[in-house]
Amino acid sequence: MERIERHACAGGVQEVWRHRSGVLGCDMRFAVYLPPQAALGECPVLYWLSGLTCTEQNFITKAGAQRHAAEHGLILVAPDTSPRGEGVADDAGYDLGQGAGFYVNATQAPWAAHYRMYDYVVDELPALVDAHFPTTTARGISGHSMGGHGALVVALRNPGRYRSVSAFSPIVAPALVPWGQKAFMAYLGEDAAAWAEWDATRLVAGAKERLPLLVDQGEADEFLDGQLQPSRLQAACEAAGHPLELRLQPGYDHSYYFIASFIGDHVAHHASALKE
């Protein structure tokens, strides 16, 4: 690994690292915030998955999460949103290809050669983080929009791996909305049955663990009705008896202004579970 950024922040250190990913077959970057407590011993880890068009930079420069992580003694890890580089398949649209990995394992050409963001987030990245930083075995996961979809799916598919999960403005039913349908058709093919493995509203019904879900959604979000549809997750959780706290926030949109306003609540939610 090569460290390419290092900044003092909120009493700790914000770093960005580059490494060669065997899972994705390309160079990847991820951000890691080490709170002041990490200089004294091991700390729990909160993973953050960003949304469409984002890199690891959006969260670390706009969310203001570091001061909350420093307060609670959490390491923050934010990967990029997709594989990148020469030879990695791409698309002219912002919602497919580089910057839009959707946290799935692609099965279709040309995407299958590199687009295995699920395996990267669940296996390769945590192994790398645990090997190089002072982490405990306690992990939480969160994210925004496409990354909110990723956080919910990753947690629901891996009972026992994460102690906490939350999301901002998640794409809760990607199999039923344009963003998800476009990505799933390209990455996973035409078999809609295969899409169910990557749809939080489908996964809730068969979840083997009742990990409480915390979701914040802005009521002024321009994508609320067309792409996000949190009521679908609410209905799925009610039918399955799965704990969900869905908070609809009046006046807030889809931006990092929204995330920065409530990220402290989410970090505290994760800290409570990660320190048990």
mmCIF file of C-alpha atoms in Angstrom:
data_model
loop_
_atom_site.group_PDB
_atom_site.id
_atom_site.type_symbol
_atom_site.label_atom_id
_atom_site.label_comp_id
_atom_site.label_asym_id
_atom_site.label_seq_id
_atom_site.Cartn_x
_atom_site.Cartn_y
_atom_site.Cartn_z
ATOM 1 C CA MET A 1 0.000 0.000 0.000
ATOM 2 C CA GLU A 2 1.047 3.586 -0.622
ATOM 3 C CA ARG A 3 -0.165 6.497 1.481
ATOM 4 C CA ILE A 4 -0.926 9.432 -0.818
ATOM 5 C CA GLU A 5 -2.568 11.879 1.640
ATOM 6 C CA ARG A 6 -2.220 12.652 5.321
ATOM 7 C CA HIS A 7 -3.934 15.506 7.187
ATOM 8 C CA ALA A 8 -4.317 16.301 10.887
ATOM 9 C CA CYS A 9 -8.054 16.393 11.623
ATOM 10 C CA ALA A 10 -10.172 16.614 14.798
ATOM 11 C CA GLY A 11 -7.285 15.424 16.949
ATOM 12 C CA GLY A 12 -6.643 12.440 14.717
ATOM 13 C CA VAL A 13 -5.364 11.830 11.192
ATOM 14 C CA GLN A 14 -7.169 11.658 7.850
ATOM 15 C CA GLU A 15 -5.308 9.526 5.329
ATOM 16 C CA VAL A 16 -5.848 8.274 1.775
ATOM 17 C CA TRP A 17 -4.180 5.079 0.570
ATOM 18 C CA ARG A 18 -3.663 3.464 -2.822
ATOM 19 C CA HIS A 19 -3.248 -0.272 -3.361
ATOM 20 C CA ARG A 20 -3.515 -2.935 -6.015
ATOM 21 C CA SER A 21 -6.785 -4.837 -5.739
ATOM 22 C CA GLY A 22 -6.651 -8.498 -6.641
ATOM 23 C CA VAL A 23 -10.446 -8.719 -6.591
ATOM 24 C CA LEU A 24 -10.992 -5.782 -8.949
ATOM 25 C CA GLY A 25 -7.829 -6.107 -11.035
ATOM 26 C CA CYS A 26 -6.912 -2.438 -10.810
ATOM 27 C CA ASP A 27 -5.434 0.155 -8.467
ATOM 28 C CA MET A 28 -7.881 1.374 -5.827
ATOM 29 C CA ARG A 29 -7.963 4.215 -3.327
ATOM 30 C CA PHE A 30 -9.611 4.339 0.066
ATOM 31 C CA ALA A 31 -9.729 6.891 2.863
ATOM 32 C CA VAL A 32 -9.162 6.044 6.519
ATOM 33 C CA TYR A 33 -9.664 8.379 9.461
ATOM 34 C CA LEU A 34 -7.744 7.405 12.592
ATOM 35 C CA PRO A 35 -9.200 9.066 15.713
ATOM 36 C CA PRO A 36 -6.870 10.127 18.549
ATOM 37 C CA GLN A 37 -7.799 6.922 20.444
ATOM 38 C CA ALA A 38 -6.152 4.844 17.684
ATOM 39 C CA ALA A 39 -2.736 6.058 18.871
ATOM 40 C CA LEU A 40 -3.374 4.277 22.170
ATOM 41 C CA GLY A 41 -5.032 1.030 21.080
ATOM 42 C CA GLU A 42 -7.509 -0.747 18.846
ATOM 43 C CA CYS A 43 -10.760 0.923 17.740
ATOM 44 C CA PRO A 44 -13.981 -0.261 16.057
ATOM 45 C CA VAL A 45 -14.424 0.495 12.345
ATOM 46 C CA LEU A 46 -17.286 2.217 10.545
ATOM 47 C CA TYR A 47 -17.321 1.701 6.769
ATOM 48 C CA TRP A 48 -18.935 4.339 4.548
ATOM 49 C CA LEU A 49 -20.119 3.638 0.985
ATOM 50 C CA SER A 50 -20.627 6.683 -1.223
ATOM 51 C CA GLY A 51 -23.126 7.297 -4.012
ATOM 52 C CA LEU A 52 -23.139 7.729 -7.769
ATOM 53 C CA THR A 53 -20.260 9.755 -9.282
ATOM 54 C CA CYS A 54 -18.435 9.931 -5.938
ATOM 55 C CA THR A 55 -14.922 8.907 -4.945
ATOM 56 C CA GLU A 56 -13.470 8.495 -1.451
ATOM 57 C CA GLN A 57 -13.064 12.287 -1.359
ATOM 58 C CA ASN A 58 -16.717 13.347 -1.134
ATOM 59 C CA PHE A 59 -17.345 11.878 2.296
ATOM 60 C CA ILE A 60 -14.083 12.932 3.923
ATOM 61 C CA THR A 61 -14.267 16.532 2.706
ATOM 62 C CA LYS A 62 -18.016 17.248 2.987
ATOM 63 C CA ALA A 63 -19.673 15.142 5.709
ATOM 64 C CA GLY A 64 -17.795 16.450 8.750
ATOM 65 C CA ALA A 65 -17.807 12.961 10.232
ATOM 66 C CA GLN A 66 -14.280 13.054 11.630
ATOM 67 C CA ARG A 67 -15.085 15.108 14.720
ATOM 68 C CA HIS A 68 -17.887 12.692 15.628
ATOM 69 C CA ALA A 69 -15.604 9.708 15.037
ATOM 70 C CA ALA A 70 -13.006 11.344 17.273
ATOM 71 C CA GLU A 71 -15.597 11.849 19.995
ATOM 72 C CA HIS A 72 -16.597 8.180 19.936
ATOM 73 C CA GLY A 73 -13.240 6.616 19.087
ATOM 74 C CA LEU A 74 -14.209 5.102 15.719
ATOM 75 C CA ILE A 75 -12.020 4.484 12.692
ATOM 76 C CA LEU A 76 -13.756 5.607 9.472
ATOM 77 C CA VAL A 77 -13.047 3.821 6.180
ATOM 78 C CA ALA A 78 -14.424 5.124 2.865
ATOM 79 C CA PRO A 79 -13.560 3.259 -0.356
ATOM 80 C CA ASP A 80 -14.032 4.476 -3.900
ATOM 81 C CA THR A 81 -17.346 3.598 -5.556
ATOM 82 C CA SER A 82 -16.073 1.461 -8.429
ATOM 83 C CA PRO A 83 -12.979 0.099 -10.171
ATOM 84 C CA ARG A 84 -11.162 2.650 -12.308
ATOM 85 C CA GLY A 85 -8.338 2.988 -14.796
ATOM 86 C CA GLU A 86 -7.331 2.028 -18.322
ATOM 87 C CA GLY A 87 -8.776 -1.287 -19.370
ATOM 88 C CA VAL A 88 -11.694 -1.005 -16.925
ATOM 89 C CA ALA A 89 -15.070 -0.958 -18.697
ATOM 90 C CA ASP A 90 -16.953 2.332 -18.591
ATOM 91 C CA ASP A 91 -20.077 4.011 -19.933
ATOM 92 C CA ALA A 92 -20.883 7.529 -21.061
ATOM 93 C CA GLY A 93 -23.675 7.816 -18.491
ATOM 94 C CA TYR A 94 -23.025 8.943 -14.932
ATOM 95 C CA ASP A 95 -25.119 6.070 -13.561
ATOM 96 C CA LEU A 96 -23.190 3.152 -15.079
ATOM 97 C CA GLY A 97 -19.527 2.187 -15.175
ATOM 98 C CA GLN A 98 -16.727 3.974 -13.371
ATOM 99 C CA GLY A 99 -18.215 5.845 -10.419
ATOM 100 C CA ALA A 100 -21.302 3.618 -10.427
ATOM 101 C CA GLY A 101 -20.244 0.137 -9.291
ATOM 102 C CA PHE A 102 -23.480 -0.396 -7.310
ATOM 103 C CA TYR A 103 -21.682 -2.693 -4.829
ATOM 104 C CA VAL A 104 -22.607 -5.874 -6.712
ATOM 105 C CA ASN A 105 -20.553 -8.671 -8.285
ATOM 106 C CA ALA A 106 -21.083 -8.309 -12.034
ATOM 107 C CA THR A 107 -21.662 -11.479 -14.036
ATOM 108 C CA GLN A 108 -21.958 -9.994 -17.529
ATOM 109 C CA ALA A 109 -19.289 -8.944 -20.040
ATOM 110 C CA PRO A 110 -17.498 -6.588 -20.144
ATOM 111 C CA TRP A 111 -18.240 -5.694 -16.509
ATOM 112 C CA ALA A 112 -17.492 -9.044 -14.861
ATOM 113 C CA ALA A 113 -13.743 -8.655 -15.375
ATOM 114 C CA HIS A 114 -13.486 -5.818 -12.827
ATOM 115 C CA TYR A 115 -16.833 -4.934 -11.261
ATOM 116 C CA ARG A 116 -16.854 -6.985 -8.051
ATOM 117 C CA MET A 117 -17.355 -4.197 -5.541
ATOM 118 C CA TYR A 118 -19.341 -6.428 -3.192
ATOM 119 C CA ASP A 119 -16.401 -8.816 -2.738
ATOM 120 C CA TYR A 120 -14.076 -5.847 -2.383
ATOM 121 C CA VAL A 121 -16.143 -4.181 0.354
ATOM 122 C CA VAL A 122 -17.007 -7.367 2.251
ATOM 123 C CA ASP A 123 -13.704 -9.258 2.058
ATOM 124 C CA GLU A 124 -10.650 -7.635 0.492
ATOM 125 C CA LEU A 125 -10.855 -4.125 1.949
ATOM 126 C CA PRO A 126 -11.585 -5.188 5.575
ATOM 127 C CA ALA A 127 -8.714 -7.687 5.453
ATOM 128 C CA LEU A 128 -6.405 -4.921 4.272
ATOM 129 C CA VAL A 129 -7.656 -2.466 6.904
ATOM 130 C CA ASP A 130 -7.358 -5.019 9.723
ATOM 131 C CA ALA A 131 -3.818 -5.896 8.657
ATOM 132 C CA HIS A 132 -2.538 -2.312 8.578
ATOM 133 C CA PHE A 133 -4.513 -0.367 11.196
ATOM 134 C CA PRO A 134 -5.350 -0.831 14.919
ATOM 135 C CA THR A 135 -8.848 -2.256 14.533
ATOM 136 C CA THR A 136 -11.066 -4.362 16.749
ATOM 137 C CA THR A 137 -13.358 -7.003 15.264
ATOM 138 C CA ALA A 138 -16.394 -4.707 15.678
ATOM 139 C CA ARG A 139 -17.635 -3.276 12.356
ATOM 140 C CA GLY A 140 -20.498 -1.072 11.243
ATOM 141 C CA ILE A 141 -21.502 0.026 7.752
ATOM 142 C CA SER A 142 -23.298 3.073 6.377
ATOM 143 C CA GLY A 143 -23.717 4.896 3.097
ATOM 144 C CA HIS A 144 -25.572 7.358 0.904
ATOM 145 C CA SER A 145 -27.886 6.793 -2.078
ATOM 146 C CA MET A 146 -26.216 4.033 -4.158
ATOM 147 C CA GLY A 147 -23.969 3.552 -1.139
ATOM 148 C CA GLY A 148 -26.983 3.369 1.149
ATOM 149 C CA HIS A 149 -28.234 0.531 -1.043
ATOM 150 C CA GLY A 150 -24.791 -1.058 -0.726
ATOM 151 C CA ALA A 151 -24.688 -0.733 3.057
ATOM 152 C CA LEU A 152 -28.133 -2.294 3.513
ATOM 153 C CA VAL A 153 -27.410 -5.165 1.125
ATOM 154 C CA VAL A 154 -23.976 -5.901 2.577
ATOM 155 C CA ALA A 155 -25.333 -5.984 6.134
ATOM 156 C CA LEU A 156 -28.397 -8.066 5.276
ATOM 157 C CA ARG A 157 -26.368 -10.620 3.316
ATOM 158 C CA ASN A 158 -23.744 -11.074 6.026
ATOM 159 C CA PRO A 159 -25.376 -11.820 9.392
ATOM 160 C CA GLY A 160 -22.928 -11.534 12.271
ATOM 161 C CA ARG A 161 -20.303 -9.585 10.324
ATOM 162 C CA TYR A 162 -21.593 -6.110 11.206
ATOM 163 C CA ARG A 163 -22.941 -4.852 14.517
ATOM 164 C CA SER A 164 -24.708 -1.824 13.045
ATOM 165 C CA VAL A 165 -26.027 -0.443 9.763
ATOM 166 C CA SER A 166 -27.491 2.872 8.637
ATOM 167 C CA ALA A 167 -28.156 4.769 5.429
ATOM 168 C CA PHE A 168 -28.906 8.210 4.032
ATOM 169 C CA SER A 169 -31.359 8.399 1.105
ATOM 170 C CA PRO A 170 -30.764 4.764 0.068
ATOM 171 C CA ILE A 171 -31.950 3.164 -3.157
ATOM 172 C CA VAL A 172 -33.980 0.582 -1.234
ATOM 173 C CA ALA A 173 -35.592 -1.253 -4.167
ATOM 174 C CA PRO A 174 -33.098 -1.046 -7.049
ATOM 175 C CA ALA A 175 -34.883 -3.796 -8.989
ATOM 176 C CA LEU A 176 -37.904 -1.498 -9.305
ATOM 177 C CA VAL A 177 -36.407 1.933 -10.091
ATOM 178 C CA PRO A 178 -34.538 3.294 -13.144
ATOM 179 C CA TRP A 179 -31.082 3.670 -11.551
ATOM 180 C CA GLY A 180 -31.055 0.106 -10.292
ATOM 181 C CA GLN A 181 -32.688 -1.429 -13.342
ATOM 182 C CA LYS A 182 -30.110 0.111 -15.668
ATOM 183 C CA ALA A 183 -27.208 -1.084 -13.515
ATOM 184 C CA PHE A 184 -28.627 -4.540 -12.838
ATOM 185 C CA MET A 185 -29.425 -5.170 -16.515
ATOM 186 C CA ALA A 186 -25.838 -4.311 -17.442
ATOM 187 C CA TYR A 187 -24.015 -5.951 -14.540
ATOM 188 C CA LEU A 188 -26.272 -8.940 -13.802
ATOM 189 C CA GLY A 189 -28.167 -9.641 -17.035
ATOM 190 C CA GLU A 190 -31.836 -10.007 -17.853
ATOM 191 C CA ASP A 191 -32.765 -12.606 -15.207
ATOM 192 C CA ALA A 192 -34.746 -10.537 -12.700
ATOM 193 C CA ALA A 193 -34.543 -13.397 -10.181
ATOM 194 C CA ALA A 194 -30.809 -12.732 -9.868
ATOM 195 C CA TRP A 195 -31.548 -9.124 -9.019
ATOM 196 C CA ALA A 196 -33.324 -10.091 -5.797
ATOM 197 C CA GLU A 197 -29.984 -10.933 -4.154
ATOM 198 C CA TRP A 198 -29.043 -7.241 -4.406
ATOM 199 C CA ASP A 199 -32.339 -5.629 -3.375
ATOM 200 C CA ALA A 200 -32.782 -4.675 0.293
ATOM 201 C CA THR A 201 -36.568 -4.913 0.158
ATOM 202 C CA ARG A 202 -36.269 -8.537 -0.988
ATOM 203 C CA LEU A 203 -33.480 -9.452 1.431
ATOM 204 C CA VAL A 204 -35.337 -8.226 4.523
ATOM 205 C CA ALA A 205 -37.924 -10.964 4.162
ATOM 206 C CA GLY A 206 -35.340 -13.723 4.538
ATOM 207 C CA ALA A 207 -32.880 -12.004 6.871
ATOM 208 C CA LYS A 208 -31.386 -14.382 9.428
ATOM 209 C CA GLU A 209 -30.470 -11.502 11.746
ATOM 210 C CA ARG A 210 -32.693 -8.641 12.881
ATOM 211 C CA LEU A 211 -30.045 -5.928 12.789
ATOM 212 C CA PRO A 212 -31.859 -2.594 13.367
ATOM 213 C CA LEU A 213 -31.868 -0.327 10.320
ATOM 214 C CA LEU A 214 -31.498 3.445 10.717
ATOM 215 C CA VAL A 215 -32.484 5.401 7.593
ATOM 216 C CA ASP A 216 -32.637 9.168 7.128
ATOM 217 C CA GLN A 217 -34.448 10.546 4.088
ATOM 218 C CA GLY A 218 -34.919 14.177 3.088
ATOM 219 C CA GLU A 219 -38.478 15.064 2.119
ATOM 220 C CA ALA A 220 -37.240 17.651 -0.419
ATOM 221 C CA ASP A 221 -35.002 15.081 -2.133
ATOM 222 C CA GLU A 222 -35.432 15.414 -5.905
ATOM 223 C CA PHE A 223 -35.011 11.640 -6.286
ATOM 224 C CA LEU A 224 -37.448 10.652 -3.526
ATOM 225 C CA ASP A 225 -40.385 9.447 -5.607
ATOM 226 C CA GLY A 226 -38.616 8.259 -8.743
ATOM 227 C CA GLN A 227 -35.512 6.489 -7.450
ATOM 228 C CA LEU A 228 -35.519 6.061 -3.653
ATOM 229 C CA GLN A 229 -39.040 5.171 -2.493
ATOM 230 C CA PRO A 230 -38.289 4.486 1.203
ATOM 231 C CA SER A 231 -41.906 3.441 1.768
ATOM 232 C CA ARG A 232 -41.053 0.175 0.013
ATOM 233 C CA LEU A 233 -38.436 -0.612 2.664
ATOM 234 C CA GLN A 234 -40.854 0.401 5.398
ATOM 235 C CA ALA A 235 -43.496 -1.978 4.042
ATOM 236 C CA ALA A 236 -40.990 -4.822 3.666
ATOM 237 C CA CYS A 237 -39.726 -4.371 7.235
ATOM 238 C CA GLU A 238 -43.254 -4.235 8.648
ATOM 239 C CA ALA A 239 -44.169 -7.446 6.805
ATOM 240 C CA ALA A 240 -41.032 -9.233 8.039
ATOM 241 C CA GLY A 241 -41.014 -7.805 11.547
ATOM 242 C CA HIS A 242 -37.592 -6.287 10.905
ATOM 243 C CA PRO A 243 -36.645 -3.261 13.067
ATOM 244 C CA LEU A 244 -36.450 -0.031 11.067
ATOM 245 C CA GLU A 245 -36.188 3.591 12.160
ATOM 246 C CA LEU A 246 -37.108 5.656 9.110
ATOM 247 C CA ARG A 247 -36.705 9.373 9.741
ATOM 248 C CA LEU A 248 -38.217 11.704 7.124
ATOM 249 C CA GLN A 249 -36.502 15.079 7.395
ATOM 250 C CA PRO A 250 -38.554 18.082 6.145
ATOM 251 C CA GLY A 251 -36.756 20.501 3.822
ATOM 252 C CA TYR A 252 -33.626 18.400 3.212
ATOM 253 C CA ASP A 253 -32.461 17.322 -0.241
ATOM 254 C CA HIS A 254 -30.073 14.635 -1.566
ATOM 255 C CA SER A 255 -26.847 16.561 -0.972
ATOM 256 C CA TYR A 256 -24.037 16.423 1.556
ATOM 257 C CA TYR A 257 -25.665 19.368 3.327
ATOM 258 C CA PHE A 258 -28.248 16.776 4.407
ATOM 259 C CA ILE A 259 -25.623 14.199 5.363
ATOM 260 C CA ALA A 260 -23.574 16.739 7.335
ATOM 261 C CA SER A 261 -26.700 17.737 9.275
ATOM 262 C CA PHE A 262 -27.358 14.240 10.638
ATOM 263 C CA ILE A 263 -24.048 12.369 10.401
ATOM 264 C CA GLY A 264 -23.506 12.878 14.129
ATOM 265 C CA ASP A 265 -26.668 10.904 14.888
ATOM 266 C CA HIS A 266 -25.487 8.077 12.670
ATOM 267 C CA VAL A 267 -21.986 7.924 14.131
ATOM 268 C CA ALA A 268 -23.509 7.830 17.619
ATOM 269 C CA HIS A 269 -25.892 5.048 16.507
ATOM 270 C CA HIS A 270 -22.945 2.971 15.311
ATOM 271 C CA ALA A 271 -20.769 3.784 18.315
ATOM 272 C CA SER A 272 -23.457 2.541 20.677
ATOM 273 C CA ALA A 273 -23.524 -0.861 18.965
ATOM 274 C CA LEU A 274 -19.805 -1.119 18.235
ATOM 275 C CA LYS A 275 -18.778 -0.518 21.842
ATOM 276 C CA GLU A 276 -21.115 -3.102 23.416
#
